[in-house]
Short mmCIF file of C-alpha atoms in Angstrom, two decimals:
data_model
loop_
_atom_site.label_atom_id
_atom_site.label_comp_id
_atom_site.label_asym_id
_atom_site.label_seq_id
_atom_site.Cartn_x
_atom_site.Cartn_y
_atom_site.Cartn_z
CA UNK A 1 -176.38 36.24 -153.55
CA UNK A 2 -172.70 36.08 -154.48
CA UNK A 3 -173.58 35.72 -158.30
CA UNK A 4 -175.72 39.76 -157.99
CA UNK A 5 -173.03 40.87 -155.90
CA UNK A 6 -170.35 40.37 -158.89
CA UNK A 7 -172.48 41.43 -161.56
CA UNK A 8 -173.56 44.74 -159.33
CA UNK A 9 -169.86 45.61 -158.32
CA UNK A 10 -168.45 44.81 -161.58
CA UNK A 11 -171.35 48.19 -162.81
CA UNK A 12 -170.38 50.10 -159.78
CA UNK A 13 -166.50 49.84 -161.18
CA UNK A 14 -167.84 51.52 -164.44
CA UNK A 15 -170.09 53.97 -163.04
CA UNK A 16 -168.46 55.37 -160.29
CA UNK A 17 -164.50 56.07 -160.13
CA UNK A 18 -164.47 56.30 -157.18
CA UNK A 19 -165.42 52.89 -156.63
CA UNK A 20 -162.49 50.20 -156.11
CA UNK A 21 -162.81 46.69 -155.33
CA UNK A 22 -159.82 44.77 -152.84
CA UNK A 23 -159.78 40.70 -152.81
CA UNK A 24 -158.10 38.20 -151.01
CA UNK A 25 -157.96 35.69 -154.48
CA UNK A 26 -161.45 34.54 -152.74
CA UNK A 27 -164.32 35.50 -156.15
CA UNK A 28 -160.80 36.92 -158.08
CA UNK A 29 -161.74 34.61 -161.02
CA UNK A 30 -165.54 36.22 -161.17
CA UNK A 31 -163.71 39.86 -161.14
CA UNK A 32 -161.28 38.99 -164.11
CA UNK A 33 -163.26 40.90 -166.47
CA UNK A 34 -163.51 43.79 -164.00
CA UNK A 35 -159.65 43.58 -163.77
CA UNK A 36 -159.03 44.00 -167.04
CA UNK A 37 -161.32 47.07 -167.17
CA UNK A 38 -160.46 48.53 -164.33
CA UNK A 39 -156.40 47.81 -163.32
CA UNK A 40 -155.90 49.96 -160.76
CA UNK A 41 -159.32 49.80 -158.64
CA UNK A 42 -159.55 46.56 -158.99
CA UNK A 43 -156.77 45.48 -156.35
CA UNK A 44 -156.24 41.00 -155.44
CA UNK A 45 -153.75 41.19 -152.66
CA UNK A 46 -153.76 37.36 -152.91
CA UNK A 47 -154.44 35.30 -149.75
CA UNK A 48 -152.97 38.29 -147.05
CA UNK A 49 -156.80 39.14 -145.15
CA UNK A 50 -154.57 42.04 -142.93
CA UNK A 51 -153.30 43.57 -145.90
CA UNK A 52 -156.70 43.53 -147.08
CA UNK A 53 -158.57 45.53 -145.13
CA UNK A 54 -155.14 47.44 -144.48
CA UNK A 55 -155.46 48.15 -148.49
CA UNK A 56 -159.07 49.28 -148.11
CA UNK A 57 -157.75 51.81 -145.50
CA UNK A 58 -155.48 53.40 -147.32
CA UNK A 59 -157.55 53.61 -149.90
CA UNK A 60 -159.98 55.49 -148.36
CA UNK A 61 -157.26 57.79 -146.86
CA UNK A 62 -157.04 59.03 -150.79
CA UNK A 63 -160.69 59.43 -151.09
CA UNK A 64 -161.73 56.66 -152.56
CA UNK A 65 -164.63 54.20 -151.92
CA UNK A 66 -163.41 50.70 -151.65
CA UNK A 67 -165.68 47.75 -151.50
CA UNK A 68 -163.22 45.05 -149.50
CA UNK A 69 -164.47 41.38 -149.79
CA UNK A 70 -163.40 37.96 -149.22
CA UNK A 71 -165.15 34.82 -146.97
CA UNK A 72 -166.35 35.99 -143.55
CA UNK A 73 -164.16 34.43 -140.97
CA UNK A 74 -161.24 35.87 -142.66
CA UNK A 75 -162.53 39.31 -143.34
CA UNK A 76 -164.20 39.82 -140.13
CA UNK A 77 -162.51 37.26 -137.46
CA UNK A 78 -158.77 37.15 -138.87
CA UNK A 79 -158.70 41.11 -139.67
CA UNK A 80 -160.75 42.42 -136.72
CA UNK A 81 -157.82 44.42 -135.66
CA UNK A 82 -157.88 45.84 -139.54
CA UNK A 83 -161.30 46.89 -138.94
CA UNK A 84 -160.85 48.77 -135.42
CA UNK A 85 -157.67 50.66 -136.72
CA UNK A 86 -157.55 50.67 -140.30
CA UNK A 87 -160.56 51.89 -140.87
CA UNK A 88 -162.68 52.96 -137.70
CA UNK A 89 -159.61 54.54 -136.05
CA UNK A 90 -158.62 56.01 -139.07
CA UNK A 91 -161.94 57.89 -139.46
CA UNK A 92 -162.28 56.19 -142.95
CA UNK A 93 -164.71 53.86 -144.26
CA UNK A 94 -165.30 50.78 -146.33
CA UNK A 95 -167.96 48.23 -148.16
CA UNK A 96 -167.25 45.21 -146.15
CA UNK A 97 -168.96 42.49 -148.34
CA UNK A 98 -168.96 38.41 -146.60
CA UNK A 99 -169.34 35.26 -148.14
CA UNK A 100 -169.90 32.48 -145.91
CA UNK A 101 -172.23 33.68 -143.56
CA UNK A 102 -172.08 31.28 -140.47
CA UNK A 103 -171.95 27.54 -142.07
CA UNK A 104 -172.59 28.01 -145.80
CA UNK A 105 -169.79 26.11 -146.28
CA UNK A 106 -170.31 23.23 -143.11
CA UNK A 107 -168.57 20.48 -144.71
CA UNK A 108 -164.82 22.72 -144.61
CA UNK A 109 -165.04 22.89 -140.65
CA UNK A 110 -165.01 25.10 -138.05
CA UNK A 111 -162.17 26.97 -139.92
CA UNK A 112 -164.72 28.35 -142.84
CA UNK A 113 -167.70 29.02 -139.89
CA UNK A 114 -168.43 32.56 -139.03
CA UNK A 115 -171.02 33.00 -136.45
CA UNK A 116 -169.32 35.57 -134.42
CA UNK A 117 -168.43 38.29 -137.32
CA UNK A 118 -171.85 40.60 -137.05
CA UNK A 119 -171.26 40.57 -132.96
CA UNK A 120 -167.67 41.37 -133.69
CA UNK A 121 -169.18 44.24 -136.11
CA UNK A 122 -171.18 45.19 -133.30
CA UNK A 123 -168.27 46.39 -131.05
CA UNK A 124 -167.28 49.09 -133.19
CA UNK A 125 -169.42 52.38 -133.41
CA UNK A 126 -171.79 53.70 -136.34
CA UNK A 127 -171.95 50.12 -138.58
CA UNK A 128 -174.38 49.24 -140.78
CA UNK A 129 -175.37 45.64 -141.30
CA UNK A 130 -176.85 44.07 -144.05
CA UNK A 131 -178.38 40.48 -143.91
CA UNK A 132 -179.93 40.53 -146.72
CA UNK A 133 -182.51 37.30 -147.30
CA UNK A 134 -182.70 37.30 -150.93
CA UNK A 135 -180.43 37.41 -153.72
CA UNK A 136 -183.16 40.27 -155.50
CA UNK A 137 -181.97 42.29 -152.01
CA UNK A 138 -178.48 42.59 -152.78
CA UNK A 139 -178.18 45.19 -155.49
CA UNK A 140 -180.21 47.97 -154.00
CA UNK A 141 -178.00 47.30 -150.74
CA UNK A 142 -175.10 47.30 -152.30
CA UNK A 143 -175.67 49.94 -154.27
CA UNK A 144 -177.17 52.39 -152.07
CA UNK A 145 -174.11 51.73 -149.53
CA UNK A 146 -171.54 52.45 -152.07
CA UNK A 147 -173.03 55.70 -153.06
CA UNK A 148 -173.36 56.75 -149.02
CA UNK A 149 -170.08 57.36 -146.75
CA UNK A 150 -170.62 55.53 -143.82
CA UNK A 151 -169.34 51.95 -142.77
CA UNK A 152 -171.42 49.38 -144.21
CA UNK A 153 -170.71 45.15 -143.45
CA UNK A 154 -173.17 43.20 -146.02
CA UNK A 155 -173.09 39.50 -145.18
CA UNK A 156 -174.41 36.97 -147.87
CA UNK A 157 -175.25 33.99 -147.82
CA UNK A 158 -175.99 31.25 -149.89
CA UNK A 159 -179.03 30.54 -147.18
CA UNK A 160 -182.55 32.36 -148.77
CA UNK A 161 -186.16 32.69 -148.14
CA UNK A 162 -188.14 32.05 -150.59
CA UNK A 163 -189.30 35.42 -152.20
CA UNK A 164 -187.29 38.52 -151.13
CA UNK A 165 -188.59 41.35 -149.30
CA UNK A 166 -186.60 44.33 -149.69
CA UNK A 167 -187.63 47.72 -147.45
CA UNK A 168 -185.07 49.74 -146.31
CA UNK A 169 -184.16 47.65 -143.14
CA UNK A 170 -187.09 48.92 -141.05
CA UNK A 171 -188.58 46.65 -139.11
CA UNK A 172 -191.26 45.01 -141.87
CA UNK A 173 -194.45 43.29 -140.60
CA UNK A 174 -195.35 40.24 -142.60
CA UNK A 175 -197.83 38.67 -140.47
CA UNK A 176 -199.81 40.51 -137.84
CA UNK A 177 -201.34 38.56 -135.45
CA UNK A 178 -202.76 41.47 -133.77
CA UNK A 179 -202.89 43.82 -131.01
CA UNK A 180 -200.69 42.43 -127.60
CA UNK A 181 -199.44 39.64 -129.37
CA UNK A 182 -195.60 38.26 -129.32
CA UNK A 183 -193.11 40.05 -131.69
CA UNK A 184 -190.84 37.75 -133.53
CA UNK A 185 -188.05 39.65 -135.90
CA UNK A 186 -186.54 37.29 -138.06
CA UNK A 187 -183.21 38.85 -139.90
CA UNK A 188 -182.47 37.94 -143.62
CA UNK A 189 -182.41 34.23 -144.71
CA UNK A 190 -184.14 32.27 -141.62
CA UNK A 191 -187.75 34.08 -142.21
CA UNK A 192 -189.07 31.64 -144.04
CA UNK A 193 -188.37 29.18 -141.54
CA UNK A 194 -189.34 30.90 -138.42
CA UNK A 195 -192.93 32.04 -140.50
CA UNK A 196 -193.61 28.32 -140.39
CA UNK A 197 -192.26 27.77 -137.02
CA UNK A 198 -195.00 30.09 -135.37
CA UNK A 199 -197.73 28.64 -137.76
CA UNK A 200 -201.08 28.71 -135.76
CA UNK A 201 -199.40 30.68 -133.46
CA UNK A 202 -200.87 34.19 -131.51
CA UNK A 203 -197.67 35.29 -132.71
CA UNK A 204 -196.26 38.41 -134.95
CA UNK A 205 -193.84 38.32 -137.41
CA UNK A 206 -191.33 41.13 -138.29
CA UNK A 207 -188.52 41.07 -141.10
CA UNK A 208 -185.39 42.91 -141.41
CA UNK A 209 -182.42 42.99 -143.43
CA UNK A 210 -180.24 45.43 -141.07
CA UNK A 211 -180.11 44.81 -137.54
CA UNK A 212 -177.63 47.55 -137.22
CA UNK A 213 -178.70 50.07 -136.52
CA UNK A 214 -181.74 48.12 -135.41
CA UNK A 215 -184.99 50.01 -136.00
CA UNK A 216 -185.65 50.58 -131.99
CA UNK A 217 -188.67 52.80 -132.99
CA UNK A 218 -189.85 50.15 -134.83
CA UNK A 219 -189.50 47.57 -132.23
CA UNK A 220 -191.08 49.62 -129.83
CA UNK A 221 -194.47 50.58 -131.94
CA UNK A 222 -194.62 46.61 -132.46
CA UNK A 223 -193.38 44.84 -129.20
CA UNK A 224 -195.48 44.54 -126.35
CA UNK A 225 -193.86 41.91 -123.72
CA UNK A 226 -192.42 38.94 -125.32
CA UNK A 227 -189.84 39.56 -127.66
CA UNK A 228 -188.43 36.79 -130.19
CA UNK A 229 -185.17 37.58 -131.86
CA UNK A 230 -184.11 34.88 -135.05
CA UNK A 231 -180.92 35.43 -136.12
CA UNK A 232 -178.35 33.50 -138.51
CA UNK A 233 -175.54 34.68 -136.61
CA UNK A 234 -174.31 33.85 -132.87
CA UNK A 235 -177.18 33.90 -130.38
CA UNK A 236 -178.14 37.02 -128.55
CA UNK A 237 -175.95 39.45 -130.83
CA UNK A 238 -178.72 41.90 -130.53
CA UNK A 239 -180.11 41.27 -127.24
CA UNK A 240 -178.22 44.11 -125.84
CA UNK A 241 -179.92 46.38 -128.63
CA UNK A 242 -183.93 45.08 -127.69
CA UNK A 243 -182.59 45.66 -123.93
CA UNK A 244 -181.67 48.66 -124.32
CA UNK A 245 -184.83 49.76 -126.73
CA UNK A 246 -187.39 48.39 -124.34
CA UNK A 247 -185.47 49.29 -120.94
CA UNK A 248 -188.37 51.45 -119.71
CA UNK A 249 -190.45 48.26 -120.28
CA UNK A 250 -191.36 45.38 -118.45
CA UNK A 251 -190.25 42.78 -121.61
CA UNK A 252 -188.82 39.52 -121.86
CA UNK A 253 -186.68 37.85 -124.58
CA UNK A 254 -186.05 34.75 -126.43
CA UNK A 255 -182.58 35.03 -128.59
CA UNK A 256 -182.41 32.33 -130.93
CA UNK A 257 -179.22 32.23 -133.29
CA UNK A 258 -175.57 29.98 -133.55
CA UNK A 259 -174.55 28.37 -130.59
CA UNK A 260 -171.11 29.07 -129.45
CA UNK A 261 -170.18 25.73 -129.28
CA UNK A 262 -167.91 24.10 -131.64
CA UNK A 263 -169.81 21.15 -133.08
CA UNK A 264 -167.16 19.40 -134.90
CA UNK A 265 -169.66 18.16 -136.73
CA UNK A 266 -169.89 18.52 -140.98
CA UNK A 267 -173.07 17.94 -142.74
CA UNK A 268 -174.63 20.68 -144.90
CA UNK A 269 -176.05 24.00 -143.88
CA UNK A 270 -179.85 22.33 -143.03
CA UNK A 271 -178.22 19.77 -140.59
CA UNK A 272 -176.68 22.72 -138.54
CA UNK A 273 -179.60 25.06 -138.97
CA UNK A 274 -181.32 22.03 -137.12
CA UNK A 275 -178.28 21.05 -134.97
CA UNK A 276 -178.21 25.23 -133.67
CA UNK A 277 -182.68 24.92 -133.02
CA UNK A 278 -182.84 27.38 -136.05
CA UNK A 279 -184.76 25.00 -138.57
CA UNK A 280 -188.79 25.64 -138.21
CA UNK A 281 -189.14 22.37 -135.94
CA UNK A 282 -186.56 24.06 -133.52
CA UNK A 283 -187.65 27.54 -133.77
CA UNK A 284 -191.29 26.43 -132.61
CA UNK A 285 -189.92 24.20 -129.85
CA UNK A 286 -187.98 26.93 -128.29
CA UNK A 287 -191.05 29.42 -128.72
CA UNK A 288 -193.58 27.10 -127.16
CA UNK A 289 -191.71 27.13 -124.45
CA UNK A 290 -191.05 30.58 -124.04
CA UNK A 291 -194.19 31.40 -123.92
CA UNK A 292 -195.97 28.71 -122.51
CA UNK B 1 -118.67 50.26 -150.33
CA UNK B 2 -119.55 52.23 -147.33
CA UNK B 3 -122.84 52.01 -146.01
CA UNK B 4 -123.77 55.58 -145.98
CA UNK B 5 -122.60 56.49 -149.83
CA UNK B 6 -125.42 53.61 -150.95
CA UNK B 7 -128.33 54.75 -152.82
CA UNK B 8 -129.55 52.15 -154.58
CA UNK B 9 -128.16 48.56 -153.67
CA UNK B 10 -130.04 44.88 -154.10
CA UNK B 11 -129.32 42.86 -151.26
CA UNK B 12 -126.08 43.54 -150.22
CA UNK B 13 -125.92 44.36 -147.19
CA UNK B 14 -122.95 45.04 -145.06
CA UNK B 15 -122.80 42.95 -141.89
CA UNK B 16 -123.34 44.95 -138.66
CA UNK B 17 -119.80 44.95 -137.50
CA UNK B 18 -118.99 47.20 -140.32
CA UNK B 19 -121.24 50.02 -139.42
CA UNK B 20 -120.50 52.62 -137.37
CA UNK B 21 -123.58 55.08 -136.21
CA UNK B 22 -122.45 57.98 -135.41
CA UNK B 23 -124.96 58.69 -132.58
CA UNK B 24 -127.69 61.11 -131.64
CA UNK B 25 -127.21 64.92 -132.94
CA UNK B 26 -130.32 66.82 -132.34
CA UNK B 27 -131.01 69.08 -135.39
CA UNK B 28 -131.10 72.97 -134.31
CA UNK B 29 -134.40 74.05 -134.61
CA UNK B 30 -135.73 70.96 -132.45
CA UNK B 31 -133.85 71.23 -129.72
CA UNK B 32 -135.29 73.65 -127.61
CA UNK B 33 -138.87 72.01 -128.72
CA UNK B 34 -137.81 68.75 -127.58
CA UNK B 35 -136.19 70.44 -124.21
CA UNK B 36 -140.21 71.62 -124.02
CA UNK B 37 -141.35 68.23 -123.91
CA UNK B 38 -138.66 67.14 -121.54
CA UNK B 39 -139.39 69.67 -119.23
CA UNK B 40 -142.65 67.99 -118.40
CA UNK B 41 -142.42 64.66 -119.64
CA UNK B 42 -139.11 62.37 -119.15
CA UNK B 43 -141.06 59.23 -119.15
CA UNK B 44 -141.25 60.14 -123.19
CA UNK B 45 -137.52 59.96 -123.82
CA UNK B 46 -136.47 56.76 -124.32
CA UNK B 47 -134.10 55.92 -126.54
CA UNK B 48 -136.90 55.18 -129.33
CA UNK B 49 -137.16 59.14 -129.59
CA UNK B 50 -133.08 59.41 -130.38
CA UNK B 51 -133.44 57.03 -132.66
CA UNK B 52 -135.70 58.56 -135.23
CA UNK B 53 -135.58 62.02 -134.62
CA UNK B 54 -132.88 62.48 -137.74
CA UNK B 55 -134.54 61.03 -140.10
CA UNK B 56 -137.33 62.15 -139.27
CA UNK B 57 -135.61 65.69 -139.42
CA UNK B 58 -134.26 65.01 -142.98
CA UNK B 59 -137.67 64.18 -144.14
CA UNK B 60 -139.49 66.76 -142.64
CA UNK B 61 -136.84 69.74 -144.02
CA UNK B 62 -135.61 68.21 -147.17
CA UNK B 63 -137.71 65.38 -148.58
CA UNK B 64 -141.05 65.65 -148.02
CA UNK B 65 -143.56 67.94 -150.38
CA UNK B 66 -145.76 68.67 -147.63
CA UNK B 67 -146.36 72.14 -145.55
CA UNK B 68 -149.44 73.44 -142.87
CA UNK B 69 -151.02 75.04 -146.07
CA UNK B 70 -151.60 72.02 -147.75
CA UNK B 71 -152.38 69.40 -145.03
CA UNK B 72 -154.98 68.43 -147.21
CA UNK B 73 -153.91 68.49 -150.78
CA UNK B 74 -154.29 65.64 -152.99
CA UNK B 75 -151.08 66.22 -154.61
CA UNK B 76 -148.67 66.36 -151.08
CA UNK B 77 -146.16 63.65 -150.08
CA UNK B 78 -147.76 61.02 -147.56
CA UNK B 79 -145.67 60.58 -143.88
CA UNK B 80 -147.29 57.31 -142.86
CA UNK B 81 -145.45 57.19 -139.20
CA UNK B 82 -146.70 53.41 -138.30
CA UNK B 83 -144.10 53.11 -134.77
CA UNK B 84 -146.41 55.48 -133.31
CA UNK B 85 -145.14 55.06 -129.71
CA UNK B 86 -142.19 57.41 -128.42
CA UNK B 87 -143.76 59.66 -130.34
CA UNK B 88 -142.15 62.77 -128.51
CA UNK B 89 -139.75 63.66 -131.41
CA UNK B 90 -142.09 63.41 -133.93
CA UNK B 91 -144.09 66.19 -132.52
CA UNK B 92 -141.65 68.16 -131.48
CA UNK B 93 -140.49 68.47 -135.97
CA UNK B 94 -143.82 69.06 -136.51
CA UNK B 95 -143.81 71.70 -134.46
CA UNK B 96 -140.73 72.83 -135.75
CA UNK B 97 -142.05 73.31 -139.19
CA UNK B 98 -145.32 74.72 -138.53
CA UNK B 99 -147.73 72.14 -138.08
CA UNK B 100 -148.75 72.34 -134.52
CA UNK B 101 -148.30 75.36 -131.70
CA UNK B 102 -145.40 74.98 -130.43
CA UNK B 103 -147.07 75.41 -126.90
CA UNK B 104 -149.04 72.37 -127.24
CA UNK B 105 -145.62 70.18 -126.81
CA UNK B 106 -146.06 71.52 -122.99
CA UNK B 107 -148.43 69.48 -121.47
CA UNK B 108 -148.82 66.41 -123.54
CA UNK B 109 -151.19 63.69 -122.43
CA UNK B 110 -153.49 66.34 -121.17
CA UNK B 111 -157.10 66.32 -121.08
CA UNK B 112 -157.24 68.91 -123.38
CA UNK B 113 -153.99 68.05 -125.71
CA UNK B 114 -154.33 66.80 -128.90
CA UNK B 115 -150.76 65.20 -128.73
CA UNK B 116 -150.87 61.74 -126.23
CA UNK B 117 -148.62 59.27 -126.43
CA UNK B 118 -149.73 57.85 -130.10
CA UNK B 119 -150.30 59.95 -132.63
CA UNK B 120 -154.43 60.27 -134.27
CA UNK B 121 -154.90 62.33 -137.49
CA UNK B 122 -158.10 63.46 -136.71
CA UNK B 123 -156.62 65.30 -134.20
CA UNK B 124 -153.34 66.74 -135.18
CA UNK B 125 -152.64 68.73 -138.07
CA UNK B 126 -150.63 67.10 -140.48
CA UNK B 127 -150.59 63.48 -139.31
CA UNK B 128 -151.71 61.47 -141.81
CA UNK B 129 -152.22 57.96 -140.14
CA UNK B 130 -153.68 57.45 -136.23
CA UNK B 131 -151.03 54.74 -135.04
CA UNK B 132 -149.29 53.01 -131.97
CA UNK B 133 -150.70 49.26 -132.60
CA UNK B 134 -147.19 48.36 -134.99
CA UNK B 135 -147.54 46.74 -138.20
CA UNK B 136 -150.43 48.87 -139.52
CA UNK B 137 -148.70 51.78 -141.23
CA UNK B 138 -147.31 49.76 -143.90
CA UNK B 139 -150.27 48.47 -145.52
CA UNK B 140 -151.65 51.22 -145.56
CA UNK B 141 -149.55 52.95 -147.16
CA UNK B 142 -149.46 50.28 -150.10
CA UNK B 143 -153.23 51.35 -150.10
CA UNK B 144 -152.44 55.29 -150.30
CA UNK B 145 -149.87 54.18 -153.14
CA UNK B 146 -152.72 52.34 -154.82
CA UNK B 147 -155.55 54.74 -154.19
CA UNK B 148 -153.45 58.07 -155.14
CA UNK B 149 -152.14 56.06 -158.59
CA UNK B 150 -155.81 55.10 -159.06
CA UNK B 151 -156.50 58.17 -159.30
CA UNK B 152 -153.80 59.61 -161.78
CA UNK B 153 -152.16 61.58 -158.98
CA UNK B 154 -148.33 60.40 -160.08
CA UNK B 155 -146.47 63.04 -158.66
CA UNK B 156 -147.06 62.13 -154.39
CA UNK B 157 -144.90 59.71 -152.82
CA UNK B 158 -145.89 57.59 -149.62
CA UNK B 159 -143.19 57.11 -147.14
CA UNK B 160 -143.99 55.07 -144.16
CA UNK B 161 -141.66 54.61 -141.25
CA UNK B 162 -140.94 51.73 -139.42
CA UNK B 163 -138.67 50.53 -136.61
CA UNK B 164 -137.02 47.17 -137.02
CA UNK B 165 -138.81 45.27 -134.03
CA UNK B 166 -142.44 45.95 -135.69
CA UNK B 167 -141.12 44.04 -138.57
CA UNK B 168 -142.10 41.10 -136.67
CA UNK B 169 -145.58 41.89 -136.91
CA UNK B 170 -146.69 39.41 -139.92
CA UNK B 171 -148.56 42.12 -141.61
CA UNK B 172 -145.19 44.02 -142.69
CA UNK B 173 -144.39 40.97 -144.73
CA UNK B 174 -147.91 40.34 -146.54
CA UNK B 175 -146.95 44.10 -148.03
CA UNK B 176 -143.72 43.82 -148.33
CA UNK B 177 -144.02 40.39 -150.48
CA UNK B 178 -147.21 41.97 -152.15
CA UNK B 179 -145.63 45.82 -153.06
CA UNK B 180 -142.33 43.93 -154.50
CA UNK B 181 -144.39 41.31 -156.57
CA UNK B 182 -146.52 44.43 -158.24
CA UNK B 183 -143.62 46.57 -158.38
CA UNK B 184 -145.18 49.08 -156.45
CA UNK B 185 -143.14 52.33 -156.98
CA UNK B 186 -144.54 54.92 -155.24
CA UNK B 187 -143.99 53.30 -151.56
CA UNK B 188 -140.80 54.11 -149.84
CA UNK B 189 -140.65 52.14 -146.56
CA UNK B 190 -137.93 53.64 -143.85
CA UNK B 191 -136.84 51.01 -141.24
CA UNK B 192 -134.95 52.87 -138.34
CA UNK B 193 -132.71 49.78 -137.08
CA UNK B 194 -131.85 50.38 -133.65
CA UNK B 195 -131.21 46.20 -133.08
CA UNK B 196 -134.69 45.74 -130.77
CA UNK B 197 -136.15 43.25 -132.65
CA UNK B 198 -135.81 40.10 -130.21
CA UNK B 199 -134.87 37.61 -132.63
CA UNK B 200 -132.76 40.32 -134.68
CA UNK B 201 -132.87 40.17 -138.79
CA UNK B 202 -129.90 37.44 -139.05
CA UNK B 203 -128.35 39.26 -142.58
CA UNK B 204 -129.55 42.48 -141.95
CA UNK B 205 -133.41 44.14 -142.43
CA UNK B 206 -132.46 44.89 -145.88
CA UNK B 207 -132.14 41.46 -147.61
CA UNK B 208 -135.95 40.60 -146.46
CA UNK B 209 -137.13 43.60 -148.71
CA UNK B 210 -134.64 43.17 -151.89
CA UNK B 211 -135.51 39.18 -152.48
CA UNK B 212 -139.10 40.38 -152.69
CA UNK B 213 -138.37 42.97 -155.57
CA UNK B 214 -137.87 46.22 -153.33
CA UNK B 215 -134.52 48.52 -153.55
CA UNK B 216 -132.65 48.69 -150.52
CA UNK B 217 -129.81 51.28 -149.20
CA UNK B 218 -128.64 50.81 -145.78
CA UNK B 219 -127.38 53.98 -144.43
CA UNK B 220 -126.51 54.99 -141.04
CA UNK B 221 -129.34 56.64 -139.56
CA UNK B 222 -127.29 59.52 -138.19
CA UNK B 223 -125.43 60.87 -141.23
CA UNK B 224 -128.07 63.24 -143.04
CA UNK B 225 -126.45 63.44 -146.76
CA UNK B 226 -126.72 59.61 -146.16
CA UNK B 227 -130.36 59.81 -145.41
CA UNK B 228 -131.21 61.81 -147.99
CA UNK B 229 -129.05 60.62 -151.16
CA UNK B 230 -130.78 56.83 -150.06
CA UNK B 231 -134.09 58.26 -149.70
CA UNK B 232 -134.03 59.92 -153.19
CA UNK B 233 -131.21 58.13 -154.87
CA UNK B 234 -133.56 55.22 -156.19
CA UNK B 235 -135.41 54.78 -159.39
CA UNK B 236 -139.01 55.30 -158.22
CA UNK B 237 -140.31 51.53 -160.52
CA UNK B 238 -140.26 49.55 -157.69
CA UNK B 239 -140.85 49.82 -153.96
CA UNK B 240 -137.47 51.52 -151.98
CA UNK B 241 -136.64 50.85 -148.65
CA UNK B 242 -134.10 52.75 -146.55
CA UNK B 243 -132.64 50.91 -143.50
CA UNK B 244 -131.06 53.92 -141.32
CA UNK B 245 -129.19 52.04 -138.76
CA UNK B 246 -128.88 54.09 -135.12
CA UNK B 247 -126.81 52.70 -132.08
CA UNK B 248 -128.64 50.01 -130.47
CA UNK B 249 -131.64 50.56 -127.93
CA UNK B 250 -130.27 50.41 -124.75
#
């Protein structure tokens, strides 16, 4: 996904003089050619994440469309107040693009994990959050985000489904178990695990790469009583949205995602999927318990 | 060398004991406007208000290429108030220069007034940033200067007003180091030094900037001519800081 991001951003910088890229050393090597071609619009501030977002806000104040990029915990967690004040409160916008996701580099430990990023962005107003599930989904999402004027968080990961699903972000049914069946909503790269988890179960599965704004109309059309969320970031991040959407109906929600506890374990991303119950077996156990 | 006569000086800040700030003498057009605010909001008149009033007046009266008729002009100078608290003086000057109606000064913070305890750029004409939390203005100023340059707007300058205690915020150090390293010539910082930083800045504030490649001038923050000279007499090839020394905060 990062490669697609780099290539697409390079093209956007060439195509649209309104586009600017702000970096804090992360991925800077990949943008050397872009920086040479567009020295005034490819800005690497060094390892300074508060300045990274502040500069994005300043560029936006002059009318440019900044793409602000670094590793997820540094972009969203370290610079949260800059996102809140230097973008939102100034009434200007940027396209924030992270890599690293919840635990793409677990060997680096807690400092490089960012399961809370989407929840933090969700404390703000009006943001679109994209969590693509395949590298082929990235370019159209980035292009649309840069062409628009609203605030966007694009969360890239090394985890991916076997194939792209695309779409505009509305819930897309990928497995229809028939009327009245529980609805499972899988976000981004966890779709394959979710599909494998409910194999043989009467569960309808829908996919989205756009948890914000959540497709509440689609949810109301598809949901009956039981709703299962499978999200690749902090568990329960979208529970509030589902509760609000279904407030006039009796419903039950099972919210699966990354746990809050610092596991203090390294390993691989697959290990962390398993430890957080987000592999197929873990999702299956939770769904069986929920529906029994 | 007298502090008040310095224009572009690299790392030769005079000792604090050598400076004799002359104390507040409010610009005449601003006095009645401040009186209007004081009539209803005595609590807004901390020493912070008076610490910045002379700098603000010199900027708005003699330096900034802005006017109420061109608040959206891409070619305008940008003034970013980073220390967004105690803004009564800022509001009075905006009224004196016609950016806001003087009668807005009569009921600050009221439910229907656009002028609050911290300025909001979406509510107040002529205000470039919403500020309040310290340590945001200089980063925004760096981005603004970069954005102007990227669009070929080489005329406008970006001025950011900070306080000496605000420099305690680490975010400012990110901006100071980056702007100096990249020679961001379109940027001027003004630090009003009323000795309010908890642990102080031994050796003076200007050194923190000059060691990072800025030009600096340290002047009496009540001396309008000295402020004007310091704000204009630099080479514009590097970022520039003016340290405006006023009487210590009580």
